[in-house]
Each structure stands twice: as C-alpha cells, then as structure tokens.
Coordinates of C-alpha atoms in Angstrom, one line a residue:
Chain A
M214 CA 37.2 -5.9 -19.4
S215 CA 39.3 -3.0 -18.2
H216 CA 37.7 0.4 -17.9
P217 CA 39.0 4.0 -18.2
S218 CA 39.7 5.7 -14.8
D219 CA 37.0 7.9 -13.2
A220 CA 39.2 10.8 -14.0
D221 CA 39.4 10.0 -17.7
L222 CA 35.6 9.4 -17.8
G223 CA 35.0 12.6 -16.0
R224 CA 37.2 14.6 -18.4
Y225 CA 35.4 12.9 -21.3
A226 CA 32.0 13.9 -19.9
F227 CA 33.2 17.4 -19.4
D228 CA 34.2 17.8 -23.1
V229 CA 33.7 14.9 -25.4
R230 CA 35.5 16.8 -28.2
N231 CA 38.7 16.6 -26.4
G232 CA 38.4 13.2 -25.0
P233 CA 40.6 10.3 -26.3
D234 CA 39.0 8.1 -29.0
T235 CA 39.6 5.0 -26.8
V236 CA 37.4 6.4 -24.1
E237 CA 34.6 7.2 -26.6
K238 CA 34.8 3.8 -28.1
H239 CA 34.7 2.1 -24.7
V240 CA 31.8 4.2 -23.4
A241 CA 29.8 3.2 -26.6
G242 CA 30.1 -0.4 -25.6
C243 CA 30.0 -0.3 -21.8
G244 CA 26.8 0.2 -19.9
D245 CA 28.5 1.0 -16.5
C246 CA 30.8 3.6 -18.0
A247 CA 28.1 5.1 -20.1
S248 CA 26.0 5.5 -16.9
F249 CA 28.9 7.2 -15.2
V250 CA 29.2 9.6 -18.0
R251 CA 25.5 10.3 -17.9
M252 CA 25.6 11.0 -14.2
M253 CA 28.5 13.4 -14.7
N254 CA 26.5 15.2 -17.5
D255 CA 23.5 15.5 -15.2
L256 CA 25.7 16.9 -12.5
D257 CA 27.2 19.4 -14.9
S258 CA 23.8 20.6 -16.1
N259 CA 22.3 20.8 -12.6
L260 CA 25.2 22.8 -11.3
A261 CA 24.1 25.6 -13.6
D262 CA 20.7 25.8 -11.7
P263 CA 20.7 28.7 -9.3
D264 CA 18.4 26.8 -7.1
V265 CA 21.1 24.3 -6.0
W266 CA 23.4 27.0 -4.9
E267 CA 21.0 28.5 -2.4
E268 CA 22.0 27.7 1.1
D269 CA 19.6 25.7 3.1
D270 CA 18.3 26.8 6.4
R271 CA 19.1 23.6 8.2
A272 CA 18.3 25.0 11.7
V273 CA 15.9 22.6 13.2
D274 CA 13.3 23.9 15.6
D275 CA 13.6 22.3 19.0
R276 CA 9.8 22.1 19.5
V277 CA 9.3 19.0 17.4
T278 CA 12.3 17.1 18.8
R279 CA 11.3 18.0 22.4
Y280 CA 7.7 16.8 21.6
A281 CA 9.0 13.6 20.1
R282 CA 11.0 12.8 23.2
K283 CA 8.0 13.6 25.5
L284 CA 5.8 11.3 23.4
A285 CA 8.3 8.5 23.5
D286 CA 8.5 8.8 27.3
E287 CA 4.7 8.8 27.6
D288 CA 4.4 5.7 25.4
R289 CA 6.8 3.8 27.7
N290 CA 5.0 5.0 30.7
A291 CA 1.6 4.1 29.3
E292 CA 2.8 0.6 28.5
E293 CA 3.6 0.1 32.2
L294 CA 0.5 1.8 33.5
L295 CA -1.9 -0.1 31.2
E296 CA -0.3 -3.6 31.4
G297 CA -2.9 -4.7 34.0
P298 CA -6.0 -2.9 32.8
L299 CA -5.5 -4.0 29.2
R300 CA -5.3 -7.7 30.1
N301 CA -9.0 -8.1 29.4
A302 CA -12.3 -6.2 29.2
S303 CA -13.2 -6.8 32.9
A304 CA -9.8 -5.6 34.1
F305 CA -10.2 -2.5 32.0
V306 CA -13.6 -1.6 33.2
F307 CA -12.6 -2.1 36.8
A308 CA -9.5 0.1 36.3
D309 CA -11.7 3.0 35.2
V310 CA -8.7 4.7 33.6
G311 CA -10.7 7.7 32.2
A312 CA -11.5 8.9 35.7
K313 CA -7.9 8.9 37.1
P314 CA -5.5 11.8 36.6
R315 CA -2.4 9.6 36.3
Y316 CA -3.7 8.2 33.0
R317 CA -4.2 11.6 31.4
T318 CA -1.5 11.6 28.9
A319 CA -1.2 11.4 25.1
G320 CA 0.7 8.2 25.5
V321 CA -2.3 6.5 27.2
V322 CA -4.7 7.8 24.5
R323 CA -2.5 6.3 21.8
A324 CA -2.2 3.0 23.7
L325 CA -5.9 2.8 24.1
C326 CA -6.5 3.6 20.4
R327 CA -4.1 1.0 19.3
K328 CA -5.7 -1.6 21.6
A329 CA -9.1 -0.7 20.4
D330 CA -8.0 -1.1 16.8
A331 CA -6.4 -4.5 17.6
V332 CA -9.5 -6.0 19.3
C333 CA -12.2 -4.3 17.3
E334 CA -13.2 -7.2 15.1
E335 CA -13.1 -9.9 17.8
D336 CA -14.4 -8.0 20.8
P337 CA -16.1 -4.8 19.6
L338 CA -17.7 -4.2 23.0
F339 CA -14.2 -4.0 24.6
A340 CA -13.1 -1.8 21.8
V341 CA -16.0 0.6 22.5
A342 CA -15.0 0.8 26.1
L343 CA -11.4 1.5 25.2
A344 CA -12.4 4.2 22.7
D345 CA -14.8 5.8 25.2
H346 CA -12.0 6.2 27.8
A347 CA -9.6 7.4 25.1
I348 CA -12.2 10.1 24.2
V349 CA -12.6 11.2 27.8
I350 CA -8.8 11.5 28.3
A351 CA -8.2 13.2 24.9
E352 CA -10.8 15.8 25.6
A353 CA -9.3 16.4 29.1
L354 CA -5.8 17.2 27.8
T355 CA -5.0 20.8 27.6
A356 CA -3.2 23.1 25.2
S357 CA -0.8 24.0 28.0
S358 CA 0.6 20.5 27.9
Y359 CA 0.3 19.6 24.3
P360 CA 0.4 21.3 20.9
S361 CA -3.1 21.9 19.5
E362 CA -2.2 19.7 16.5
A363 CA -1.7 16.8 18.9
L364 CA -5.0 17.4 20.7
H365 CA -7.0 17.4 17.4
Q366 CA -5.2 14.3 16.3
L367 CA -5.8 12.4 19.5
T368 CA -9.5 13.4 19.8
G369 CA -10.1 12.5 16.1
A370 CA -8.3 9.1 16.5
A371 CA -10.3 8.2 19.6
W372 CA -13.7 9.0 18.0
K373 CA -12.7 7.1 14.9
E374 CA -12.0 4.0 17.0
R375 CA -15.4 4.4 18.6
A376 CA -17.0 4.6 15.2
D377 CA -15.2 1.4 14.0
A378 CA -16.2 -0.5 17.1
C379 CA -19.8 0.5 16.7
R380 CA -19.7 -0.6 13.1
F381 CA -18.7 -4.1 14.2
L382 CA -21.5 -4.1 16.7
G383 CA -24.0 -3.1 14.0
R384 CA -24.7 0.1 15.9
Y385 CA -24.6 2.1 12.7
P386 CA -26.2 5.4 13.8
E387 CA -23.8 5.6 16.7
A388 CA -20.9 4.9 14.3
L389 CA -22.0 7.7 12.0
A390 CA -22.3 10.1 14.9
A391 CA -18.8 9.2 16.1
L392 CA -17.4 9.8 12.6
D393 CA -18.9 13.3 12.7
H394 CA -16.9 14.0 15.9
A395 CA -13.8 12.5 14.3
E396 CA -14.3 14.6 11.2
R397 CA -14.6 17.8 13.2
A398 CA -11.4 17.1 15.1
F399 CA -9.4 16.2 12.0
S400 CA -10.7 19.2 10.1
R401 CA -8.7 21.4 12.5
L402 CA -5.4 19.8 11.6
A403 CA -3.0 21.7 9.4
A404 CA -2.8 18.6 7.1
G405 CA -5.7 16.4 8.0
G406 CA -6.4 15.2 4.4
H407 CA -5.3 11.6 5.1
E408 CA -7.2 11.3 8.4
L409 CA -10.3 12.8 6.8
A410 CA -10.1 10.3 3.9
K411 CA -10.0 7.5 6.5
V412 CA -13.1 8.9 8.1
S413 CA -14.8 9.1 4.7
Y414 CA -13.9 5.5 4.0
S415 CA -15.3 4.4 7.3
R416 CA -18.5 6.4 6.7
A417 CA -18.9 4.8 3.3
T418 CA -18.4 1.3 4.8
V419 CA -21.1 2.0 7.5
L420 CA -23.5 3.2 4.8
Q421 CA -22.8 0.1 2.8
F422 CA -23.6 -2.1 5.7
S423 CA -26.7 -0.1 6.3
H424 CA -27.7 -0.7 2.7
R425 CA -27.6 3.0 2.0
L426 CA -25.5 2.5 -1.1
D427 CA -26.6 5.6 -3.0
E428 CA -25.3 7.8 -0.1
A429 CA -22.1 5.8 0.1
M430 CA -21.2 6.0 -3.6
P431 CA -20.4 9.8 -3.9
I432 CA -18.3 9.5 -0.7
V433 CA -16.1 6.8 -2.1
T434 CA -15.7 8.3 -5.5
G435 CA -12.3 10.0 -5.7
L436 CA -11.3 8.6 -2.3
A437 CA -8.7 6.2 -3.7
E438 CA -7.0 9.1 -5.4
T439 CA -6.8 10.9 -2.1
F440 CA -5.0 8.0 -0.5
A441 CA -2.7 7.9 -3.5
L442 CA -1.7 11.5 -2.8
Y443 CA -0.2 10.3 0.5
G444 CA 1.4 7.2 -1.1
D445 CA -1.0 5.0 0.8
E446 CA -1.2 2.1 -1.6
E447 CA -3.1 -0.3 0.8
R448 CA -5.9 2.2 1.4
Y449 CA -6.0 3.1 -2.3
L450 CA -6.8 -0.5 -3.1
N451 CA -9.2 -0.8 -0.2
A452 CA -11.1 2.2 -1.6
K453 CA -11.2 0.8 -5.1
L454 CA -12.5 -2.5 -3.8
L455 CA -15.2 -0.7 -1.8
Q456 CA -16.1 1.4 -4.9
G457 CA -16.6 -1.8 -6.8
V458 CA -18.6 -3.4 -4.0
L459 CA -20.9 -0.5 -3.9
S460 CA -21.3 -0.5 -7.7
F461 CA -22.1 -4.2 -7.6
G462 CA -24.6 -3.7 -4.8
R463 CA -26.3 -0.9 -6.8
K464 CA -26.4 -3.4 -9.7
D465 CA -24.1 -1.3 -11.8
F466 CA -22.2 -4.4 -12.8
A467 CA -20.5 -2.7 -15.8
L468 CA -18.9 -0.1 -13.5
A469 CA -18.0 -2.7 -10.9
S470 CA -16.3 -4.7 -13.6
T471 CA -14.3 -1.7 -14.9
I472 CA -13.2 -0.7 -11.4
W473 CA -12.2 -4.2 -10.4
T474 CA -10.4 -4.9 -13.7
T475 CA -8.2 -1.8 -13.5
T476 CA -7.6 -2.5 -9.8
R477 CA -6.5 -6.0 -10.6
D478 CA -4.1 -4.6 -13.1
R479 CA -2.5 -2.4 -10.4
A480 CA -2.4 -5.3 -8.0
L481 CA -0.7 -7.5 -10.6
E482 CA 1.9 -4.7 -11.2
R483 CA 2.6 -4.6 -7.5
G484 CA 2.9 -8.3 -7.1
M485 CA -0.2 -8.5 -4.9
A486 CA -1.2 -12.0 -6.2
P487 CA -3.9 -12.9 -3.7
L488 CA -5.8 -9.6 -4.2
A489 CA -5.4 -10.0 -8.0
A490 CA -7.0 -13.5 -7.8
Q491 CA -9.8 -12.2 -5.6
L492 CA -10.5 -9.4 -8.1
A493 CA -10.6 -11.9 -11.0
M494 CA -13.3 -13.8 -9.1
N495 CA -15.2 -10.5 -8.5
V496 CA -15.0 -9.6 -12.1
G497 CA -16.4 -13.0 -13.0
S498 CA -19.3 -12.3 -10.7
T499 CA -20.1 -9.1 -12.5
H500 CA -20.3 -11.1 -15.8
L501 CA -22.4 -13.7 -14.1
E502 CA -24.9 -11.1 -13.0
R503 CA -25.0 -9.6 -16.6
G504 CA -25.7 -13.1 -18.0
D505 CA -22.4 -13.2 -19.9
R506 CA -21.6 -16.8 -18.9
A507 CA -18.7 -17.2 -21.3
E508 CA -16.8 -14.2 -19.8
A509 CA -17.8 -15.2 -16.2
N510 CA -16.4 -18.7 -16.9
R511 CA -13.2 -17.2 -18.2
W512 CA -12.6 -15.1 -15.2
F513 CA -13.6 -17.8 -12.7
D514 CA -11.2 -20.2 -14.4
Q515 CA -8.4 -17.6 -14.2
S516 CA -9.1 -16.9 -10.5
L517 CA -9.1 -20.7 -9.9
I518 CA -5.7 -21.0 -11.5
E519 CA -4.2 -18.2 -9.5
F520 CA -5.6 -19.3 -6.2
R521 CA -4.4 -22.8 -6.8
A522 CA -1.0 -21.5 -7.6
L523 CA -1.0 -19.6 -4.3
G524 CA -2.2 -22.7 -2.4
M525 CA -5.2 -20.7 -1.1
H526 CA -7.5 -23.7 -0.8
T527 CA -10.4 -21.9 0.9
E528 CA -10.6 -19.4 -1.9
V529 CA -10.4 -22.2 -4.4
I530 CA -13.6 -23.5 -2.9
R531 CA -15.2 -20.1 -3.1
V532 CA -14.5 -19.9 -6.8
Q533 CA -15.9 -23.4 -7.3
W534 CA -19.0 -22.2 -5.5
Q535 CA -19.3 -19.3 -8.0
Q536 CA -18.8 -21.7 -10.8
A537 CA -21.7 -23.8 -9.5
R538 CA -23.9 -20.8 -9.5
L539 CA -22.8 -20.1 -13.1
I540 CA -23.9 -23.6 -14.0
A541 CA -27.3 -23.1 -12.2
S542 CA -27.8 -19.8 -14.2
A543 CA -27.5 -21.9 -17.4
G544 CA -30.4 -24.0 -16.1
E545 CA -28.2 -27.1 -15.4
H546 CA -29.6 -27.4 -11.8
G547 CA -28.7 -31.0 -11.4
A548 CA -25.0 -30.5 -12.2
A549 CA -25.1 -27.3 -10.1
I550 CA -26.5 -29.1 -7.1
E551 CA -23.7 -31.6 -7.3
K552 CA -21.0 -28.9 -7.4
L553 CA -22.7 -26.9 -4.7
R554 CA -22.8 -29.9 -2.3
A555 CA -19.1 -30.5 -2.9
A556 CA -18.3 -26.9 -2.1
G557 CA -20.6 -27.0 1.0
Q558 CA -18.9 -30.1 2.3
A559 CA -15.5 -28.6 1.7
F560 CA -16.4 -25.5 3.7
A561 CA -17.8 -27.7 6.5
A562 CA -14.7 -29.8 6.6
R563 CA -12.7 -26.6 7.3
G564 CA -15.1 -25.6 10.1
M565 CA -16.4 -22.7 8.0
A566 CA -20.0 -23.1 9.2
L567 CA -21.4 -19.9 7.9
D568 CA -20.0 -20.3 4.4
A569 CA -21.3 -23.9 4.4
A570 CA -24.7 -22.6 5.4
L571 CA -24.8 -20.1 2.6
V572 CA -23.9 -22.9 0.1
E573 CA -26.7 -25.0 1.6
L574 CA -29.1 -22.2 0.9
D575 CA -28.1 -22.2 -2.8
V576 CA -28.7 -26.0 -2.8
V577 CA -32.2 -25.5 -1.2
E578 CA -33.0 -22.9 -3.8
A579 CA -31.9 -25.1 -6.7
L580 CA -33.9 -28.0 -5.3
I581 CA -37.0 -25.9 -5.1
I582 CA -36.5 -24.6 -8.6
V583 CA -36.3 -28.2 -10.0
G584 CA -39.5 -29.1 -8.0
K585 CA -37.8 -31.3 -5.4
S586 CA -39.5 -29.5 -2.5
S587 CA -39.5 -32.6 -0.2
E588 CA -35.7 -32.9 -0.6
A589 CA -35.4 -29.1 0.0
Q590 CA -37.3 -29.5 3.3
R591 CA -35.2 -32.4 4.4
L592 CA -32.0 -30.5 3.6
S593 CA -33.1 -27.4 5.4
R594 CA -34.0 -29.4 8.5
R595 CA -30.7 -31.2 8.4
A596 CA -28.9 -27.9 7.9
F597 CA -30.4 -26.5 11.0
A598 CA -29.5 -29.6 13.0
T599 CA -26.0 -29.6 11.7
F600 CA -25.3 -25.9 12.3
R601 CA -26.8 -25.9 15.7
N602 CA -23.9 -28.0 16.7
A603 CA -21.4 -25.8 14.9
D604 CA -20.2 -22.5 16.3
L605 CA -22.7 -20.4 14.5
A606 CA -24.0 -17.1 15.9
I607 CA -27.5 -17.2 17.2
G608 CA -28.7 -14.8 14.5
A609 CA -27.5 -17.3 11.8
L610 CA -29.2 -20.2 13.6
T611 CA -32.4 -18.3 13.8
A612 CA -32.2 -17.6 10.1
L613 CA -31.7 -21.3 9.4
A614 CA -34.7 -22.1 11.5
Y615 CA -36.7 -19.8 9.4
L616 CA -35.3 -21.5 6.3
K617 CA -37.0 -24.7 7.4
E618 CA -40.3 -22.9 7.4
V619 CA -39.7 -21.4 4.0
A620 CA -38.7 -24.8 2.5
S621 CA -41.9 -26.4 3.9
A622 CA -44.2 -23.7 2.6
R623 CA -46.6 -24.5 -0.2
P624 CA -45.4 -23.2 -2.5
P625 CA -41.9 -22.4 -1.1
A626 CA -41.2 -18.7 -1.3
V627 CA -37.9 -18.1 -3.2
P628 CA -37.8 -14.4 -2.3
D629 CA -37.7 -15.4 1.3
L630 CA -34.6 -17.5 0.5
T631 CA -33.0 -14.3 -0.7
Y632 CA -33.9 -12.6 2.6
V633 CA -32.3 -15.5 4.6
R634 CA -29.2 -15.2 2.4
Q635 CA -28.9 -11.5 3.1
A636 CA -29.4 -12.1 6.8
L637 CA -26.6 -14.7 6.9
E638 CA -24.3 -12.3 5.0
R639 CA -25.0 -9.6 7.6
V640 CA -24.4 -12.0 10.5
R641 CA -21.0 -12.6 8.9
E642 CA -20.3 -8.9 9.2
V643 CA -21.9 -8.4 12.6
P644 CA -22.1 -11.7 14.5
S645 CA -24.3 -10.2 17.2
L646 CA -27.1 -9.2 14.8
V647 CA -30.5 -10.6 15.7
F648 CA -32.4 -12.2 12.8
A649 CA -35.9 -10.7 12.3
R650 CA -38.4 -12.7 10.3
P651 CA -39.7 -10.7 7.3
D652 CA -43.3 -11.0 8.5
K653 CA -42.2 -9.5 11.9
Q654 CA -40.5 -6.4 10.3
P655 CA -42.0 -3.1 11.5
Chain B
M238 CA -19.8 -15.4 -2.3
D239 CA -21.8 -12.4 -3.3
P240 CA -19.3 -9.6 -4.0
S241 CA -21.9 -7.0 -3.0
A242 CA -21.7 -8.3 0.5
A243 CA -18.0 -9.0 0.5
P244 CA -16.0 -7.2 3.2
A245 CA -14.1 -4.5 1.3
E246 CA -11.2 -4.2 3.7
L247 CA -7.9 -5.9 3.1
P248 CA -6.1 -7.1 6.2
T249 CA -4.0 -4.3 7.5
S250 CA -0.9 -4.6 9.7
N251 CA -1.2 -4.5 13.5
T252 CA -0.5 -1.0 14.8
V253 CA 2.8 -0.5 16.4
P254 CA 4.1 2.5 18.2
P255 CA 6.5 4.8 16.2
T256 CA 10.0 4.6 17.4
P257 CA 12.2 7.5 18.6
T258 CA 14.1 7.5 15.3
I259 CA 11.1 9.1 13.7
A260 CA 12.2 12.3 15.4
G261 CA 15.4 11.9 13.4
T262 CA 13.2 11.9 10.3
Y263 CA 12.3 15.5 11.1
E264 CA 15.9 16.5 11.0
V265 CA 16.3 15.0 7.5
L266 CA 13.0 15.7 5.9
G267 CA 12.1 18.9 7.7
P268 CA 14.2 21.3 5.6
F269 CA 13.1 19.5 2.4
L270 CA 9.4 19.9 3.3
R271 CA 9.9 23.5 4.2
N272 CA 11.4 24.1 0.8
V273 CA 8.4 22.5 -0.9
A274 CA 6.1 24.8 1.0
I275 CA 8.2 27.8 0.1
R276 CA 9.1 27.1 -3.5
K277 CA 6.1 25.3 -4.9
F278 CA 3.4 27.0 -2.9
R279 CA 5.1 30.3 -2.2
I280 CA 4.4 30.2 1.5
P281 CA 6.4 32.8 3.5
G282 CA 9.4 31.2 5.2
D283 CA 8.3 31.6 8.8
D284 CA 4.8 30.3 8.1
A285 CA 6.3 27.4 6.2
S286 CA 8.4 26.5 9.3
V287 CA 5.3 26.5 11.5
L288 CA 3.4 24.5 8.9
V289 CA 6.1 21.8 8.8
Q290 CA 6.3 21.7 12.6
D291 CA 2.5 21.2 12.8
I292 CA 2.7 18.4 10.2
F293 CA 5.3 16.6 12.2
V294 CA 3.5 17.0 15.5
G295 CA 0.3 15.6 13.9
Y296 CA 2.3 12.8 12.3
L297 CA 4.2 11.9 15.5
T298 CA 0.9 11.8 17.5
R299 CA -0.9 9.4 15.2
P300 CA -1.5 6.1 17.0
D301 CA -1.3 4.1 13.8
T302 CA 1.7 3.3 11.6
I303 CA 2.4 4.9 8.3
R304 CA 4.1 2.5 6.0
D305 CA 5.8 5.1 3.8
P306 CA 6.5 8.2 6.0
R307 CA 8.3 10.0 3.2
A308 CA 5.4 9.8 0.8
Y309 CA 2.9 10.6 3.5
L310 CA 4.8 13.7 4.6
I311 CA 5.1 14.9 1.1
G312 CA 1.4 14.5 0.6
A313 CA 0.8 16.2 4.0
V314 CA 2.9 19.3 3.2
C315 CA 1.1 19.7 -0.1
N316 CA -2.3 19.3 1.6
A317 CA -1.3 21.7 4.4
S318 CA 0.1 24.3 1.9
R319 CA -3.2 24.2 -0.1
N320 CA -5.2 24.5 3.1
Y321 CA -3.0 27.5 4.1
W322 CA -4.0 29.3 0.9
R323 CA -7.6 28.2 1.1
V324 CA -8.0 30.0 4.4
R325 CA -6.4 33.1 2.8
Q326 CA -8.2 32.7 -0.6
R327 CA -9.3 36.2 -0.8
E328 CA -5.6 37.2 -1.0
L329 CA -4.9 35.1 -4.0
A330 CA -4.8 36.2 -7.6
I331 CA -7.0 34.1 -9.9
E332 CA -4.1 32.3 -11.5
E333 CA -2.8 31.4 -8.1
S334 CA -5.9 29.5 -7.2
E335 CA -4.7 26.7 -9.4
R336 CA -2.4 25.9 -6.5
L337 CA -5.5 24.8 -4.5
E338 CA -6.2 22.0 -6.9
E339 CA -5.4 18.7 -5.3
R340 CA -2.8 17.3 -7.6
P341 CA -0.2 14.6 -6.7
C342 CA 3.0 16.1 -5.4
Q343 CA 4.8 12.8 -5.5
P344 CA 6.1 13.1 -9.1
E345 CA 7.8 16.4 -8.4
A346 CA 9.2 15.2 -5.1
E347 CA 12.1 13.4 -6.8
Q348 CA 13.2 16.6 -8.4
W349 CA 13.0 18.5 -5.2
E350 CA 14.9 15.8 -3.4
M351 CA 17.6 15.9 -6.1
R352 CA 18.0 19.6 -5.6
L353 CA 18.2 19.2 -1.9
A354 CA 20.8 16.5 -2.2
L355 CA 22.9 18.7 -4.5
R356 CA 22.7 21.6 -2.1
A357 CA 23.9 19.2 0.6
T358 CA 26.7 18.0 -1.7
L359 CA 27.9 21.5 -2.4
A360 CA 27.8 22.3 1.3
R361 CA 30.2 19.4 2.0
L362 CA 32.8 20.4 -0.6
G363 CA 35.8 22.4 0.4
N364 CA 35.6 26.2 -0.2
R365 CA 38.0 26.1 -3.1
C366 CA 36.1 23.4 -4.9
R367 CA 32.8 25.1 -4.2
E368 CA 33.9 28.5 -5.4
T369 CA 35.5 27.1 -8.5
L370 CA 32.4 25.2 -9.5
R371 CA 30.2 28.2 -8.7
R372 CA 32.3 30.5 -10.9
Y373 CA 32.3 28.1 -13.8
Y374 CA 28.8 26.7 -13.8
L375 CA 26.7 29.4 -12.1
A376 CA 28.5 32.6 -13.0
G377 CA 29.5 31.2 -16.4
E378 CA 33.1 32.3 -16.1
S379 CA 35.6 30.8 -18.5
T380 CA 38.6 28.8 -17.3
A381 CA 40.8 31.7 -18.4
D382 CA 38.7 34.1 -16.2
I383 CA 39.0 31.8 -13.2
A384 CA 42.7 31.3 -13.8
A385 CA 43.2 35.0 -13.9
A386 CA 41.2 35.4 -10.6
Y387 CA 43.3 32.7 -9.0
D388 CA 46.5 33.8 -10.5
T389 CA 47.1 30.4 -12.0
T390 CA 46.9 28.5 -15.3
T391 CA 43.9 27.4 -17.2
D392 CA 45.3 23.8 -17.1
Y393 CA 45.3 24.0 -13.3
V394 CA 41.7 25.4 -13.2
L395 CA 40.6 22.5 -15.4
H396 CA 42.4 20.0 -13.1
V397 CA 40.6 21.6 -10.1
L398 CA 37.2 21.5 -11.9
H399 CA 37.6 17.8 -12.8
R400 CA 38.7 16.8 -9.3
C401 CA 35.9 18.8 -7.7
R402 CA 33.3 17.3 -10.0
L403 CA 34.4 13.8 -9.1
Q404 CA 34.3 14.7 -5.4
A405 CA 30.8 16.1 -5.8
R406 CA 29.7 13.0 -7.6
E407 CA 30.9 10.8 -4.8
I408 CA 29.3 12.9 -2.1
Y409 CA 26.0 13.0 -4.0
R410 CA 26.0 9.3 -4.6
T411 CA 26.6 8.7 -0.9
L412 CA 23.9 11.1 0.2
T413 CA 21.3 9.7 -2.2
E414 CA 22.0 6.1 -1.3
V415 CA 20.7 6.8 2.3
S416 CA 17.0 6.1 2.3
L417 CA 14.6 7.7 4.7

C-alpha cells in the first residue's frame, strides 16, 4: 500500500477541511497514518500550552557529579582493599578492618553491606561481623568528607544489615534494636520513604518469626502501597505475601484469601507464573483451614497444573502434600497416609530432609488418629534414625527425638505433635535454633 | 507446607554496585525532578535544586540496586517534597495540606516527562522555526499577522509552520525513544 507523504499528512492534520479527499480516505483505513495524524494533533494542542515554552534551567550542579566520581573511585579501591579480608569469615575477623584508618571510606561501607547481604542466609554470623564493622566505619565518617545524606544512608544501611543477620540467627531482640538504629538514620534523609518502608518490612518479619503477629499486622498494612509509590514491584509483592502470611497466622483466613487472590491476579498480569502458582496453593490452604474442601481442592488442582507446566517438581510435591492433608481433613486417613508417604519419599529422594520430616509428622499424626499407635511409634523411631544420617540441623533432630517420646506416650499427645511441627518450621527459618521440650519451657 | 510459617520473601537479585553511568542519570533526570518539585509541590527553585541533589546523593550512596531508577527517583522527589512541607507545616494554608497526602506520583509523571521532552524539542529547533511556532500556537497570531511581521506571504508562513511541525515531531520522537 502506498502512503501519503509526511508533508501531506502533516498538512491534513493541521487543517482537515483543506486536506485532499484522498488523504482523508487513506487515513480512515490506515492505522500507521492515522497514528501519525494523531501525533501531529497532539503536538499541535500541546504547543498551545505555555508550560512547554518555558525554558529549562539545565545547569547541573557539580556537587552530585563530583560525588558520583568520588564514590566510583572508592568502590574500586574498596574492591582491592577487601579482596583478602572478604575471602572468608576468619580472614575478615583477622583483618579487623573497622580499626584501620585506610578502610574508612563510603566505598568500604558499601562493599561490607553488599557482602553482608549476600552471605546473610548461609552464614549469618559472618554477616553480623561484616555489619558491625560497617557500622563502626559509617559512624566514623565525617561531614567534612561526605554529604550528610550519604552519612545517614550508610549508617542506616549498615544497621539494617545487622538487623537482617540477627534475624537469621534468631536473635530477634537484637534485630529489633538494630532496626531502631536504622530507622533513626533513614528518618534524617530528605527522601527516606523507601528505606523506611524496608525497615518496616524487616520489623514485621522479625515480629512474625517471634510470633508477635498482632504487632506485625499494623506495620505491614499499607506497606505494599508505599513500595508501589517507588515503582518497587518486587517488594510490593513481598509485602502483600507477608500481609497474607500474618493474616493466616492470626487465623483470619478470609482476609488471607482475599489478599493472596488479588496478589495472584497482579502476579498473573505481570507474567510472574511461579509466584502465581504459589499463591494459588496458599489460597487453597485458606479454604482448607475454613473447611471449604471443594474450594481448597479447586485451588490445589490449579496450583498443581501451573507448577507442572513450569516444571517445578518440588513445588508439585508440596501441593500434593497439601492435597493429602485435605483428604485427611475429610476423615479419609487411610488414603491420606498413602499420599503423605509418597510426598515424604519424594522429598527425601531430593535430599529435602526437613520437608520429609514434616511430612512424616503428618503421617504419625494420622496413624495416631486412626488408632495405629504402634505403627506411629515405629515410624517416629525410624524417622529419627533416618534423619540422623541426613544433614538436619541439631534442633530438628532433637525435635524428632522428642517425637519418638510423644508417639510412645499412652495416650499419644497430639498437641505435642503440633509443638514439634512448629519447632521444625522454626528450624527451617533459623537452623541454629535449639529445640526446647514443652515440659522444659520456663 | 503451612502458609503461616512460609517465608514471605521472594528471592531478590544479588546486589551489584551502581555503575558510573548512574551519574549520567542525574544530568538527564535532575531537571525533570526539579520541575516536579517546583510545579507540583510549589517548592522554591533554590530549595528544589538542593532537594534533588540530596535525593541523588542518597540514591548514589545506597549499597543495593534499584531495578527501576526512574520510578524510584520520581517516588523519592514526591516523598522529599512532602517532607519539605511537613517540616514547614505551619506555613501552609489548609488547602495546601492536601499536598502532604501520600498519593502516587507515577501516573502524572508521564505528563511531566512529555512536557519536558517538548521543551527540549523546542530548544533544538532553529530560531525561525521556534519563533514561528510560538507566535502561531502560544501567542495565537494568525498566519496573516505572522506574514506581516515577517514581510512575507501567508502561503510561505504556512509552509514554514508545516515544515517546523514535522521537524518538531521528528526531534520529539527521537528524544522520547531514548529510555533512562
């Protein structure tokens, strides 16, 4: 198809009354040319806006560009300085960077914070050490060398890293105290809203792990919307997930379902398929808790379809585990036990010892319910022996040792099974946690 | 797995240091953010400049990575501008206090960016083009008025208008295709 020239289209857009009929007919049937005409019309209408005629002050202050260059130099320098100390935790402690003047730069603080963030989950003790040195250095930097905004940012970031590391160690009061320090520093920023929202998110997470759900809930309400103000989609979704988790923990299953359903819609819109599938499973769990087995089944089935399509086999097992619990809730313990055993074996085959142990717990509970106490005992003894050889944290093994006692009790105490389950879940979050028997609680 | 115990965090990307080109972002976005502070929040020009500089210093200093710097910086200038007035709250008239409400700035940002791009477009036009367009669109002069001022014909003025509009369109299109 041949098109009118830009000049003809431009003249047509300028005054359609005087344009040739051929152009008008063409534009009516051609999307590209119609788009061109629309753009010319937009341009014409905006040229009448006095705002677009104001001249911009495009002078750029040198302060920011000088600071950016300084920071880039310090980052490069820090990389060289810290290559040895950051090799491992021992090398770092030996280097004692916080005590040496040559390490007192913003670049070093940034590098230590990034390293702390990177190792936090696997080696939280190392992360604490890194954060502590970052704090010492950040607080030693002076306003004569750095803008005050930079000092507040660095101090806040270092304390936040300490808080995150303490959370992974299960040192929750210390984590909260560190977050207080971070919050004070970030409050001094000209635009600390995003950083403060991150602190609030961490605080809510620590409170969640401390089982202080009622305190966590008001903190997390509205947090997702704050992240949205900064275009931070990832944290928006994290905050929504957390809000749902807290609601679920507080047994407000209806609210959890609403939150997770709308979050799932957003995840689907953004093509975040694994998250959408996980949320489908979560929503199914809310229905399971509310006794709406038909809806629970529908959501679990949907989740299963989506995880299978994604090839996420571990998550498929997780959904099948939930489906087994659904069957058990209908009183079909025999069928449930079969499905649970299959899920447990599948986890064990993948080396997921803790998940396998949690499934075994459900099997033990089901056996006790149907009156097969002897089999429950045998299973719990075998579970302990099996997982002693697996790479389970000592807290988890201790919990499983206690499980043997619970299963052997006459009658077996099902509430104690719940206690063991909670302990195993907490060990998943904080592997160094020590299991305390309920009868030894202060 | 019990969702009440499920870890809530999605995996986030490993932190990487910002690159020196982020400083270039200041040259591009700085004036735009300053305009937001001045026009939307009515912050005096000098204070707006300091505000934007502080925002960039804080942003550059962050050890973590921001996936969408443009969206983040727009959110930051709105947050900073509201904080600016919160500190000075006693100076505000009651109706002005609406500005303190945390509302998303992102939807308006496209409009501001368009205006900024148009200003940049006009700055790149030749003087004759710019003046002709200004007279016709902003001052509302007729082609006859302009022709009289230029001592030429209305047909020629129309020709200049058409040519300059097409030029403006091309420049605008080029400017807005460059993403930050």
